[in-house]
XYZ file of C-alpha atoms in Angstrom:
427
model
C -19.227 -12.100 -4.445
C -19.861 -12.470 -8.194
C -18.712 -15.851 -9.458
C -17.591 -15.989 -13.099
C -16.379 -19.356 -14.370
C -13.199 -20.286 -12.534
C -11.448 -21.199 -15.756
C -11.681 -17.738 -17.241
C -8.442 -15.829 -17.193
C -6.785 -18.268 -14.832
C -5.335 -20.960 -17.045
C -2.631 -19.074 -18.907
C -0.137 -17.414 -16.575
C 0.864 -14.685 -19.022
C 1.438 -10.995 -18.481
C -1.926 -9.295 -18.436
C -2.363 -5.721 -19.604
C -5.280 -5.041 -17.288
C -3.390 -6.497 -14.315
C -0.420 -4.278 -15.106
C -2.621 -1.199 -15.460
C -4.308 -1.843 -12.109
C -0.915 -2.304 -10.454
C 0.281 0.922 -12.055
C -2.631 2.923 -10.663
C -2.068 1.289 -7.269
C 1.608 2.236 -7.046
C 0.753 5.785 -8.080
C -2.109 6.064 -5.616
C -0.190 5.021 -2.511
C 1.833 8.228 -2.789
C -1.281 10.226 -1.813
C -0.698 9.201 1.806
C 3.024 8.464 1.756
C 3.814 11.993 0.615
C 2.892 13.370 4.056
C 5.363 11.008 5.713
C 8.052 12.071 3.237
C 7.337 15.764 3.715
C 6.755 16.266 7.446
C 6.754 14.551 10.870
C 5.130 11.175 10.370
C 2.142 11.326 12.720
C 0.746 14.136 10.549
C -0.277 11.409 8.113
C -3.190 10.449 10.382
C -3.667 13.630 12.420
C -3.567 16.935 10.506
C -3.400 18.927 13.751
C 0.003 17.363 14.417
C 1.747 19.223 11.585
C 1.170 20.657 8.117
C -2.082 22.521 8.720
C -5.585 21.389 9.677
C -7.824 24.200 8.456
C -9.075 25.384 5.071
C -7.400 23.713 2.107
C -5.238 21.633 4.433
C -8.315 20.151 6.165
C -9.848 19.288 2.817
C -6.598 17.677 1.693
C -6.683 15.444 4.763
C -10.389 14.617 4.415
C -10.205 13.809 0.699
C -6.992 11.828 1.021
C -8.463 9.951 4.000
C -11.651 9.028 2.153
C -10.182 8.392 -1.290
C -6.628 7.264 -0.705
C -5.923 6.160 2.870
C -5.145 2.445 2.637
C -7.210 1.912 -0.529
C -4.379 1.947 -3.045
C -2.151 0.080 -0.635
C -4.961 -2.459 -0.290
C -5.155 -2.706 -4.052
C -1.374 -3.044 -4.263
C -1.584 -5.839 -1.673
C -4.219 -7.694 -3.692
C -2.035 -7.329 -6.770
C 0.879 -8.778 -4.815
C -1.236 -11.855 -4.096
C -2.291 -12.089 -7.736
C 1.323 -11.760 -8.917
C 2.356 -14.503 -6.494
C 0.086 -16.945 -8.323
C 1.026 -15.623 -11.740
C 4.721 -16.234 -11.106
C 4.115 -19.610 -9.452
C 2.035 -20.747 -12.436
C 4.699 -19.589 -14.880
C 7.379 -21.387 -12.882
C 5.369 -24.620 -12.983
C 4.836 -24.393 -16.735
C 8.544 -23.804 -17.320
C 9.526 -26.888 -15.312
C 10.739 -25.041 -12.215
C 9.703 -25.553 -8.605
C 7.149 -22.815 -7.787
C 7.929 -22.886 -4.066
C 11.662 -22.511 -4.687
C 11.085 -19.601 -7.065
C 8.651 -17.923 -4.661
C 10.730 -18.168 -1.516
C 13.848 -17.005 -3.341
C 11.865 -13.942 -4.418
C 10.570 -13.303 -0.905
C 14.026 -13.699 0.653
C 15.573 -11.187 -1.728
C 12.561 -8.864 -1.332
C 13.180 -8.939 2.420
C 16.750 -7.760 1.813
C 15.530 -4.967 -0.459
C 13.010 -3.975 2.196
C 15.572 -3.813 4.976
C 17.897 -1.655 2.870
C 14.971 0.564 1.866
C 13.686 0.957 5.438
C 16.986 1.786 7.113
C 18.916 3.591 4.401
C 16.203 5.366 2.390
C 12.741 5.623 3.995
C 11.372 4.131 7.214
C 7.801 3.761 5.905
C 8.751 0.688 3.867
C 6.138 -2.001 3.091
C 8.472 -4.494 1.392
C 9.501 -6.205 4.634
C 5.850 -6.712 5.542
C 5.080 -8.037 2.056
C 8.044 -10.406 2.063
C 7.201 -11.932 5.441
C 3.462 -12.095 4.761
C 4.084 -13.436 1.267
C 6.013 -16.357 2.718
C 2.859 -17.420 4.537
C 0.382 -16.453 1.815
C 2.047 -18.851 -0.635
C 0.222 -21.666 1.157
C -2.821 -20.428 -0.760
C -1.315 -21.254 -4.160
C -3.229 -24.526 -4.433
C -6.230 -23.543 -2.322
C -9.594 -23.085 -4.024
C -10.594 -19.450 -4.624
C -13.764 -19.693 -2.540
C -11.731 -20.884 0.429
C -9.196 -18.099 -0.066
C -11.963 -15.488 -0.034
C -13.583 -17.100 2.999
C -10.324 -17.026 4.956
C -9.636 -13.461 3.873
C -13.086 -12.269 4.929
C -12.804 -14.059 8.271
C -9.483 -12.348 8.925
C -11.013 -8.954 8.113
C -13.992 -9.755 10.334
C -11.573 -10.576 13.139
C -9.846 -7.203 12.696
C -13.207 -5.437 12.817
C -14.326 -7.278 15.944
C -10.998 -6.848 17.682
C -10.954 -3.120 16.973
C -14.512 -2.497 18.118
C -14.059 -4.573 21.274
C -10.874 -2.650 22.071
C -12.697 0.636 21.493
C -15.588 -0.370 23.742
C -13.264 -1.446 26.530
C -11.161 1.717 26.351
C -14.238 3.917 26.210
C -15.425 2.297 29.445
C -11.961 2.862 30.875
C -12.032 6.523 29.843
C -15.420 7.111 31.455
C -14.361 5.242 34.594
C -11.163 7.284 34.894
C -13.102 10.532 35.380
C -15.390 9.140 38.058
C -14.818 10.087 41.739
C -13.792 6.528 42.651
C -12.659 4.885 39.405
C -12.272 1.134 39.132
C -8.490 0.614 39.509
C -8.097 -1.794 36.582
C -10.026 0.369 34.152
C -8.216 3.532 35.264
C -4.871 1.772 34.836
C -5.841 0.609 31.338
C -6.769 4.157 30.353
C -3.518 5.615 31.701
C -1.498 2.963 29.833
C -3.378 3.653 26.612
C -2.820 7.394 26.919
C 0.891 6.920 27.515
C 1.283 4.623 24.531
C -0.957 6.349 21.997
C -0.967 10.081 22.538
C 1.067 11.832 19.838
C 4.491 12.885 21.061
C 4.552 16.490 19.909
C 7.830 17.086 21.675
C 9.409 14.811 19.048
C 8.548 17.185 16.185
C 11.687 19.267 16.717
C 13.841 16.123 16.695
C 12.375 14.960 13.370
C 12.717 18.391 11.815
C 16.351 18.678 12.884
C 17.179 15.151 11.758
C 15.591 15.206 8.323
C 16.716 18.759 7.605
C 20.298 17.854 8.466
C 22.919 15.623 6.894
C 22.400 12.015 5.831
C 23.872 10.931 9.156
C 21.413 13.152 11.025
C 18.515 11.662 9.068
C 19.790 8.156 9.755
C 19.625 8.763 13.506
C 15.911 9.528 13.191
C 15.127 6.955 10.514
C 16.560 3.884 12.246
C 14.368 3.981 15.394
C 11.351 4.800 13.219
C 12.060 1.804 10.992
C 12.399 -0.421 14.055
C 9.041 0.843 15.333
C 7.391 0.136 11.986
C 8.814 -3.367 11.743
C 8.139 -4.417 15.334
C 4.824 -2.655 16.025
C 3.078 -1.391 12.871
C 3.876 -4.427 10.706
C 2.693 -6.765 13.438
C -0.626 -4.911 13.594
C -0.951 -4.825 9.788
C -0.070 -8.495 9.246
C -3.609 -9.906 9.486
C -5.282 -7.521 7.034
C -2.275 -7.718 4.688
C -2.576 -11.512 4.603
C -6.342 -11.241 4.121
C -6.010 -8.969 1.081
C -3.252 -11.090 -0.453
C -5.493 -14.163 -0.224
C -8.443 -12.273 -1.709
C -6.177 -11.042 -4.507
C -5.170 -14.640 -5.224
C -8.812 -15.698 -5.475
C -9.679 -12.801 -7.768
C -6.770 -13.718 -10.019
C -8.020 -17.308 -10.258
C -11.488 -16.039 -11.090
C -10.153 -13.853 -13.898
C -11.079 -10.537 -12.288
C -7.750 -8.842 -12.962
C -7.472 -10.228 -16.488
C -10.726 -8.564 -17.553
C -12.572 -11.884 -17.930
C -15.720 -10.715 -16.156
C -18.613 -9.074 -17.952
C -18.766 -5.306 -18.150
C -21.931 -5.444 -16.073
C -20.070 -7.280 -13.304
C -17.280 -4.690 -13.319
C -19.776 -1.846 -13.208
C -21.507 -3.474 -10.229
C -18.170 -3.605 -8.392
C -17.361 -0.037 -9.449
C -20.684 1.112 -7.987
C -19.209 0.413 -4.560
C -16.947 3.452 -4.929
C -19.493 6.262 -4.349
C -21.302 4.172 -1.721
C -18.064 3.620 0.237
C -17.086 7.271 -0.151
C -20.409 8.227 1.418
C -19.597 5.857 4.278
C -16.576 8.002 5.093
C -18.640 11.118 5.806
C -19.562 10.078 9.385
C -16.020 8.841 10.014
C -14.526 12.162 8.913
C -17.054 14.048 11.053
C -16.343 11.849 14.087
C -12.567 12.265 13.814
C -12.902 16.018 13.343
C -15.322 16.365 16.267
C -12.992 14.474 18.622
C -9.893 16.247 17.275
C -8.414 12.977 15.983
C -8.359 11.367 19.397
C -6.429 8.061 19.390
C -9.461 6.333 20.914
C -11.651 7.436 18.011
C -9.023 6.244 15.565
C -9.265 2.709 16.940
C -12.928 2.502 15.960
C -12.687 4.373 12.660
C -9.672 2.318 11.557
C -11.451 -0.957 12.336
C -14.558 0.138 10.427
C -12.817 1.444 7.339
C -10.198 -1.319 7.199
C -12.735 -4.150 7.153
C -15.893 -2.609 5.684
C -14.874 0.250 3.386
C -11.281 -0.078 2.163
C -11.585 -3.511 0.477
C -14.617 -2.425 -1.546
C -12.960 0.812 -2.590
C -9.840 -1.094 -3.633
C -11.946 -3.455 -5.736
C -13.995 -0.573 -7.098
C -10.863 1.260 -8.213
C -9.588 -1.918 -9.883
C -12.901 -2.356 -11.703
C -12.792 1.244 -12.958
C -9.246 0.804 -14.275
C -10.189 -2.441 -16.020
C -13.257 -0.815 -17.587
C -11.091 2.065 -18.769
C -8.508 -0.239 -20.368
C -11.222 -2.320 -22.041
C -13.045 0.745 -23.348
C -10.265 1.487 -25.825
C -10.416 5.181 -24.965
C -7.119 7.010 -24.576
C -5.079 3.878 -25.377
C -1.842 5.810 -24.913
C -2.792 6.481 -21.284
C -3.769 2.843 -20.715
C -0.368 1.844 -22.093
C 1.340 4.265 -19.704
C -0.579 2.858 -16.727
C 0.369 -0.684 -17.757
C 4.037 0.245 -18.161
C 3.990 1.911 -14.751
C 2.599 -1.325 -13.339
C 5.241 -3.451 -15.021
C 7.866 -1.271 -13.366
C 5.964 -0.954 -10.058
C 8.923 -2.110 -7.958
C 11.210 0.469 -9.559
C 8.538 3.151 -9.261
C 7.974 2.373 -5.586
C 11.659 2.459 -4.682
C 12.344 5.298 -7.097
C 9.622 7.397 -5.478
C 11.300 6.950 -2.099
C 14.681 7.949 -3.499
C 13.370 11.022 -5.320
C 11.081 12.190 -2.500
C 13.736 11.849 0.191
C 16.085 13.854 -2.024
C 13.398 16.510 -2.395
C 12.578 16.777 1.302
C 15.651 15.706 3.286
C 18.522 18.011 4.140
C 21.021 16.092 2.019
C 18.810 16.997 -0.968
C 16.660 20.075 -1.477
C 15.806 20.259 2.213
C 12.061 20.939 1.938
C 11.210 18.801 4.974
C 8.548 20.452 7.133
C 8.205 23.561 4.972
C 5.216 22.630 2.790
C 1.611 22.685 3.892
C -0.504 19.578 3.323
C -2.222 20.843 0.186
C 1.090 21.902 -1.341
C 2.328 18.328 -1.090
C -0.243 17.390 -3.745
C 1.792 19.380 -6.264
C 4.736 17.078 -5.578
C 2.422 14.071 -5.934
C 1.242 15.296 -9.338
C 4.844 15.772 -10.441
C 5.791 12.267 -9.325
C 2.788 10.791 -11.152
C 3.840 12.524 -14.347
C 7.374 11.233 -13.857
C 6.165 7.635 -13.411
C 3.991 7.822 -16.515
C 6.729 9.532 -18.496
C 9.697 7.195 -17.942
C 8.169 3.725 -17.577
C 7.033 3.052 -21.145
C 10.123 4.418 -22.966
C 12.271 2.387 -20.595
C 10.366 -0.818 -21.337
C 10.608 -0.121 -25.055
C 14.362 -0.605 -24.642
C 14.720 -2.909 -21.658
C 13.044 -6.140 -20.612
C 12.541 -5.039 -16.996
C 12.571 -1.983 -14.801
C 16.001 -1.444 -13.188
C 14.989 -2.700 -9.746
C 12.841 -5.493 -11.225
C 15.926 -6.672 -13.100
C 18.078 -6.499 -9.967
C 15.434 -8.332 -7.902
C 14.980 -11.033 -10.545
C 18.727 -11.491 -10.940
C 19.243 -11.780 -7.170
C 16.364 -14.254 -6.798
C 17.566 -16.398 -9.731
C 21.192 -16.314 -8.652
C 22.541 -15.038 -11.974
C 22.276 -11.931 -14.108
C 19.165 -11.768 -16.274
C 19.009 -10.435 -19.802
C 18.381 -6.722 -19.541
C 18.268 -5.014 -22.910
C 15.230 -5.889 -24.984
C 17.233 -6.051 -28.237
C 19.468 -8.770 -26.807
C 16.415 -10.813 -25.797
C 14.988 -10.594 -29.304
C 18.351 -11.590 -30.774
C 18.594 -14.629 -28.502
C 15.084 -15.755 -29.432
C 15.858 -15.482 -33.150
C 18.878 -17.729 -32.727
């Protein structure tokens, strides 16, 4: 890890243009994977043979999205969440407030937003996970950056070890199960794994009927899916989410997100991008060769989650920071930053718009697009995010959902229109 002076970029808890731009790219990028879950039965997100096409352009869409987008922008968004936690805590301290009180009020209201989002709009919500993990991550507010990074790396190392050990054990169980006289315990473990992990293709018709039907029909499918996410998926994702939040906190203290590092340092981090992409070639080949077997996914997920995703997330952040600092296309840098300042509204807004596009109570496109065609919707949503965010912030102090979140966390309505804020300051 490159160690710039700890004082750089960490003392003044002010809004940072580079931080906003990185967050903007992150919230845009997570749609690359989420779009599949919006558009078709959810398991297709990780297994293209499940639905949406797995040959030709559809295979390439999966492979490119897997290598470039799968978990990387979410990882970056998670790091930014950790950085923002410290930014807001520091600002609260400077303004004479209690940082812990401000933080936990924000997390409590975020949890409410997440529950509403998961059950009433889209089951693939990450806000509940962020709220619960953020309540624990706040302990790192006063912890030294080196310790935060150490803890984060240990947590990722644990995930890697746990995944590879599980893979090794289940591979032994698989081999034992096909022997003439299999060891009973190993055979039982393999049967249990198959029952729990094999994709339930008979559920495709249920999802198609539910999400192509009325809002009530969609709700009947969404609620059990949301429960599964919150009780199973979030529990599995907790450790790596906490790890990345802590690493994001450390990077904020070190001035990484504020652009305080040298251009050489950022280029060194950015160099990880092509190296990590190359590391995905054997993973893609392995998954394809085993037809996306759940057992293979255990190993590939452990490897990419701990060894590849974090470096790609950091590499993407470094590239965005270098772009903002270059001064090239300043209008685009401003649009990225505005998208980041309204990231909460863009995240929730994307769910609202995409469910209206795909669900039956909207345009009803659910299950009709192939994988590659979903990228057209992604491009349209990116243009929409870049188009509305800056003009909105020219007139208003916050994005609409940022304002609602802030008002709920503070317990009173916040100033909304930018002109009113300027008038109050002048008085």
